[in-house]
mmCIF file of C-alpha atoms in Angstrom:
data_model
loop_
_atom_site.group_PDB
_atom_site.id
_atom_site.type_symbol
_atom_site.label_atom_id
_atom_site.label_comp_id
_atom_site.label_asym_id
_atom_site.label_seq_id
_atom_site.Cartn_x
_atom_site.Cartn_y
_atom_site.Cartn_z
ATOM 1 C CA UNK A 1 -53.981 -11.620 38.084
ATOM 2 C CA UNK A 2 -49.782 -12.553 37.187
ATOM 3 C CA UNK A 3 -49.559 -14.089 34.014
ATOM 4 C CA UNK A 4 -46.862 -16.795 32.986
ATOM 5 C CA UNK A 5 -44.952 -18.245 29.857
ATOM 6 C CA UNK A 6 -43.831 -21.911 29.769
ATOM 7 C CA UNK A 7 -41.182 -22.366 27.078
ATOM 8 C CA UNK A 8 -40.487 -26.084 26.104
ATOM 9 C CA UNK A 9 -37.307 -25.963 24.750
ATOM 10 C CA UNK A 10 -36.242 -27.992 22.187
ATOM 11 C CA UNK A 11 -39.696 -30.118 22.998
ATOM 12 C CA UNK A 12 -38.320 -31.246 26.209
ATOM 13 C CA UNK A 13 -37.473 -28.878 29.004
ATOM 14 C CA UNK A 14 -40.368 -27.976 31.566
ATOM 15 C CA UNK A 15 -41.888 -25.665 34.045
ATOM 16 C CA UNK A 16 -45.513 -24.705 35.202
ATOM 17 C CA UNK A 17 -46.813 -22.601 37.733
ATOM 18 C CA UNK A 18 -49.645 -20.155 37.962
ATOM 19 C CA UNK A 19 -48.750 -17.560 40.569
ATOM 20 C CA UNK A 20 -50.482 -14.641 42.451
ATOM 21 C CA UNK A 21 -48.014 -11.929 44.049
ATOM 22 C CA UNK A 22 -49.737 -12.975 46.956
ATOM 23 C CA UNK A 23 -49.521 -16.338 48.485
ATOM 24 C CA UNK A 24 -52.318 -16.010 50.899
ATOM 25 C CA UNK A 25 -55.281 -15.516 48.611
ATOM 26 C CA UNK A 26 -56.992 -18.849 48.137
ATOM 27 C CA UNK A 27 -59.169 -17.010 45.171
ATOM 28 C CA UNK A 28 -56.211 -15.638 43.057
ATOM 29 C CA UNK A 29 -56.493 -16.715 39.853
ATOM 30 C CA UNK A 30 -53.533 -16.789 36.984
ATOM 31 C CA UNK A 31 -52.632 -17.649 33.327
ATOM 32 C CA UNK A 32 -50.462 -20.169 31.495
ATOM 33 C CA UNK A 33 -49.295 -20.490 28.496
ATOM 34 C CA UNK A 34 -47.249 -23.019 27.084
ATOM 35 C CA UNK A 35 -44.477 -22.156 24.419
ATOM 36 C CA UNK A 36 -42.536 -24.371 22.384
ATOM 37 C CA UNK A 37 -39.214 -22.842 21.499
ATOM 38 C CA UNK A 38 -36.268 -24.960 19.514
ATOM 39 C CA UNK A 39 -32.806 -24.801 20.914
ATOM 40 C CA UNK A 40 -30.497 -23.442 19.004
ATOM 41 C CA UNK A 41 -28.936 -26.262 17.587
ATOM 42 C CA UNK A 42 -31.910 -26.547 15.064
ATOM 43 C CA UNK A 43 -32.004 -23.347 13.520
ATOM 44 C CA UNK A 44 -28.195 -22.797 13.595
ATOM 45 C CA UNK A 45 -26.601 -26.142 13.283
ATOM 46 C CA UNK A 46 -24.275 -27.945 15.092
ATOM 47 C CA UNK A 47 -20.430 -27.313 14.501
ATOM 48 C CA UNK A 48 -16.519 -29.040 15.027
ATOM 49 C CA UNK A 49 -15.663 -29.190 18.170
ATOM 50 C CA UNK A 50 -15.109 -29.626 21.637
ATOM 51 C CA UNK A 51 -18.061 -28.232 23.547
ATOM 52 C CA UNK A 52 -21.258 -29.639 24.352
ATOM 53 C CA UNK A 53 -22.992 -28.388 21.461
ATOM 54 C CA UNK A 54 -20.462 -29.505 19.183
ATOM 55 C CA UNK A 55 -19.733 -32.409 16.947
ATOM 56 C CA UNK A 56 -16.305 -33.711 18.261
ATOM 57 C CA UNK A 57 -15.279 -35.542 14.708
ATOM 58 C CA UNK A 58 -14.990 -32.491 12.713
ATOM 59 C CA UNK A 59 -18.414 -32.536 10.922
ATOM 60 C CA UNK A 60 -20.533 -29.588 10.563
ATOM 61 C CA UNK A 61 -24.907 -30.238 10.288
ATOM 62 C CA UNK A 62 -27.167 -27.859 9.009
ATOM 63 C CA UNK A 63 -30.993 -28.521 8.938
ATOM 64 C CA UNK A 64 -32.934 -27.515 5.682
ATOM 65 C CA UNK A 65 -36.462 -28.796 7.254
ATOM 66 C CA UNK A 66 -37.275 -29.604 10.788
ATOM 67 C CA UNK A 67 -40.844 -30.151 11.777
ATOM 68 C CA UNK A 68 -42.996 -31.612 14.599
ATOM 69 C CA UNK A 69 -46.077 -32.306 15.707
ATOM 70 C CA UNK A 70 -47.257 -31.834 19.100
ATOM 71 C CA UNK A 71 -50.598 -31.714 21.627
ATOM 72 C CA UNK A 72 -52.009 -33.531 24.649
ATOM 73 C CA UNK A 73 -50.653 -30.817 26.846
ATOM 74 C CA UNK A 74 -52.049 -31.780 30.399
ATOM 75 C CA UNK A 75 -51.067 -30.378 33.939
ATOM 76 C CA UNK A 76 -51.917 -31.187 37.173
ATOM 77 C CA UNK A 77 -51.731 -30.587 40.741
ATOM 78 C CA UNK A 78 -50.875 -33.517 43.767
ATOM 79 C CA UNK A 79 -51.414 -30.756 46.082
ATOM 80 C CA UNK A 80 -54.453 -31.330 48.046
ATOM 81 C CA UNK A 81 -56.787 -30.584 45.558
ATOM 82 C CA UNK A 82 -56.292 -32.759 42.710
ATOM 83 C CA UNK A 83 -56.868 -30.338 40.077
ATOM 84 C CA UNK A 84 -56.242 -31.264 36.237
ATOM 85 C CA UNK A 85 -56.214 -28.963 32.978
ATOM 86 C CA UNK A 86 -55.636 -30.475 29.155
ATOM 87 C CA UNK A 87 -55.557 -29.248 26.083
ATOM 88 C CA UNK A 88 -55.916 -32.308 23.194
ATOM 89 C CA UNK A 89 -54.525 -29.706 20.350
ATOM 90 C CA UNK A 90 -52.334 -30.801 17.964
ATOM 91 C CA UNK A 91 -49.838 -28.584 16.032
ATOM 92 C CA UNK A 92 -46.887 -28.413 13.443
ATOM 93 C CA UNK A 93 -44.445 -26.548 13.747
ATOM 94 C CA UNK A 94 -41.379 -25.659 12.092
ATOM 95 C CA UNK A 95 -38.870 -25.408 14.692
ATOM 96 C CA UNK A 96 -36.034 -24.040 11.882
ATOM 97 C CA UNK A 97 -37.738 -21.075 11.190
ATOM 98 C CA UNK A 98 -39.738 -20.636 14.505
ATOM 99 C CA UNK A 99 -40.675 -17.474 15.789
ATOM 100 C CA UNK A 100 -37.321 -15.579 17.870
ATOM 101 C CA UNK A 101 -39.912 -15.897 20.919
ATOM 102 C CA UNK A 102 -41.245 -19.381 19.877
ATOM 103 C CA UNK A 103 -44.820 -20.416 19.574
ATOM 104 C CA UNK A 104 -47.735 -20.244 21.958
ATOM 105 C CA UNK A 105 -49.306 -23.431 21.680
ATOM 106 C CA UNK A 106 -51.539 -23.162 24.422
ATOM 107 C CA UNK A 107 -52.985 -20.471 26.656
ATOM 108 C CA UNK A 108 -54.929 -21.804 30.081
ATOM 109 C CA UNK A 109 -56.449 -18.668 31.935
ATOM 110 C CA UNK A 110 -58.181 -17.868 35.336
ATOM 111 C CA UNK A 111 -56.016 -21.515 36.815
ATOM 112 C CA UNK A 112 -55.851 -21.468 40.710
ATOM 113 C CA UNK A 113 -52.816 -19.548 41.817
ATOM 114 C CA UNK A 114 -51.042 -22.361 43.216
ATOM 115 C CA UNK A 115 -48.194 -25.175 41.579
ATOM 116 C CA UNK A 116 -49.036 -27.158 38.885
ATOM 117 C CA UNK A 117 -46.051 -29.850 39.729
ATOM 118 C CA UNK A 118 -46.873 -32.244 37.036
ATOM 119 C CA UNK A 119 -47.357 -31.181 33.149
ATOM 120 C CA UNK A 120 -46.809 -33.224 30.041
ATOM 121 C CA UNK A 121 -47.264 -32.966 25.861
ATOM 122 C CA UNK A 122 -46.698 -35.413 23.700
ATOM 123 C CA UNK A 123 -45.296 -36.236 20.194
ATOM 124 C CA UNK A 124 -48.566 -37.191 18.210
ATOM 125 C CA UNK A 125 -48.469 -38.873 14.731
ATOM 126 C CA UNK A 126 -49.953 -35.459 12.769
ATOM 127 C CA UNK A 127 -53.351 -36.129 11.783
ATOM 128 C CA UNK A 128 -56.322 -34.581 10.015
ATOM 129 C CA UNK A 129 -57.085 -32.096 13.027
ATOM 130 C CA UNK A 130 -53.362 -30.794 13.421
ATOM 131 C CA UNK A 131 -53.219 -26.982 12.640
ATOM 132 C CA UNK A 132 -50.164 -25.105 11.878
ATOM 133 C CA UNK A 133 -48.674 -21.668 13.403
ATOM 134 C CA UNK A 134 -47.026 -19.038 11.459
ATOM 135 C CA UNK A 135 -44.507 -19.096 10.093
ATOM 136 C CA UNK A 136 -45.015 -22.899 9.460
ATOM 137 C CA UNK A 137 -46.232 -23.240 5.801
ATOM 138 C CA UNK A 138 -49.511 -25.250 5.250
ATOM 139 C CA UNK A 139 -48.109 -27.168 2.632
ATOM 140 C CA UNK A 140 -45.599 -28.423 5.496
ATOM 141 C CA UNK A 141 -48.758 -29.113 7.964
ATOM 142 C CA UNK A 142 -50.236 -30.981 4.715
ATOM 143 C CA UNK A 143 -46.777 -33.181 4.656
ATOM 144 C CA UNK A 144 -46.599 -33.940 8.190
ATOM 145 C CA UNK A 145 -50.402 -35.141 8.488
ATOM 146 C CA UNK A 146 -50.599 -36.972 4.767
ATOM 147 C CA UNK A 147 -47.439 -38.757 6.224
ATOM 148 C CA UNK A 148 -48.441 -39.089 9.984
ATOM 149 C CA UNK A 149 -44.843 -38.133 10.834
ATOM 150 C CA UNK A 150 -44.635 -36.825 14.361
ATOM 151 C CA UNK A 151 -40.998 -35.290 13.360
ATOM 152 C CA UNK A 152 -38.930 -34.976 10.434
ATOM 153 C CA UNK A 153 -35.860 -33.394 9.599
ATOM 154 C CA UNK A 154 -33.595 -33.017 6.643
ATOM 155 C CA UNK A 155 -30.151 -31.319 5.924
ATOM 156 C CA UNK A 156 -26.404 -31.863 5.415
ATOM 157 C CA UNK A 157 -23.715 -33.321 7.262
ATOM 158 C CA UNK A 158 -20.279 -31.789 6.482
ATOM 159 C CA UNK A 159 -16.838 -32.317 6.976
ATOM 160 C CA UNK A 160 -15.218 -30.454 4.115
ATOM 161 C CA UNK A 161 -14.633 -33.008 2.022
ATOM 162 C CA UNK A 162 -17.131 -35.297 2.395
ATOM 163 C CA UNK A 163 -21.465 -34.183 2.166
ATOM 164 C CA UNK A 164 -24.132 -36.155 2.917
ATOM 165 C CA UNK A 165 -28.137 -35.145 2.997
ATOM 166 C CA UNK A 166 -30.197 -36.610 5.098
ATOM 167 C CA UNK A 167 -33.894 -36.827 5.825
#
């Protein structure tokens, strides 16, 4: 049995498969998991400049808080079989303090070694049945689900002479 990691980066980039070294077997079996990791914009800010992660007009942001909540992870296959996996979990998580590896939000084991070509998550409005992960602070999971925020964020924006906060 092969085992794979899904990262969702930044809460939008995607990729599922479940995979045996060998393509032939019809009863291989494999794992997924699905792992939400921020891009590094969040944790580290954005700075001046001219590249694609920068801010062009000579501001600098910095994030004090950033938090979502996310679940409904589903995946399927249009392969000749049809087959469909979910998970209806719902998490916060603090994407400026997240784990270097990022969080496993979901694990889906003994899956058909074959492609899952379609998966999707959602943003969900935190509720009473969210749950957080470490390092996310339960006062933070209490904030997001007594608010029913799906994300919030608050920092600075910078230019040197001029700071705002935001939230």
């Amino acid at each position: 049995m092969k085992s794979y990691r899904i990262k969702v980066a930044s809460v939008v980039g995607l990729l599922l498969s479940a995979c045996s070294s060998d393509s032939s077997d019809t009863n291989a079996t494999g794992t997924v998991q699905i792992i939400v990791v921020p891009e590094d914009s969040i944790p580290e800010g954005l700075t001046p400049g001219d590249g694609g992660e920068n801010i062009k007009d000579g501001f600098t942001v910095t994030y004090d808080r950033y938090l979502i909540a996310i679940g409904d992870y589903a995946a399927s296959r249009t392969q000749s079989s049809g087959d469909k996996i979910s998970d209806p979990t719902t998490h916060v998580l603090d994407l400026k303090n997240a784990p270097r590896d990022g969080y496993i939000v979901t694990t889906w084991t003994g899956l058909r070694a074959a492609e899952w070509d379609k998966f999707g998550f959602s943003l969900v409005n935190a509720n009473s049945t969210a749950t957080g992960l470490a390092p996310t602070s339960d006062s933070d999971v209490a904030f997001m689900t007594s608010s029913g925020y799906s994300i919030y964020f608050e920092g600075k924006i910078d230019n040197g002479t001029d700071e705002l906060a935001f939230k």
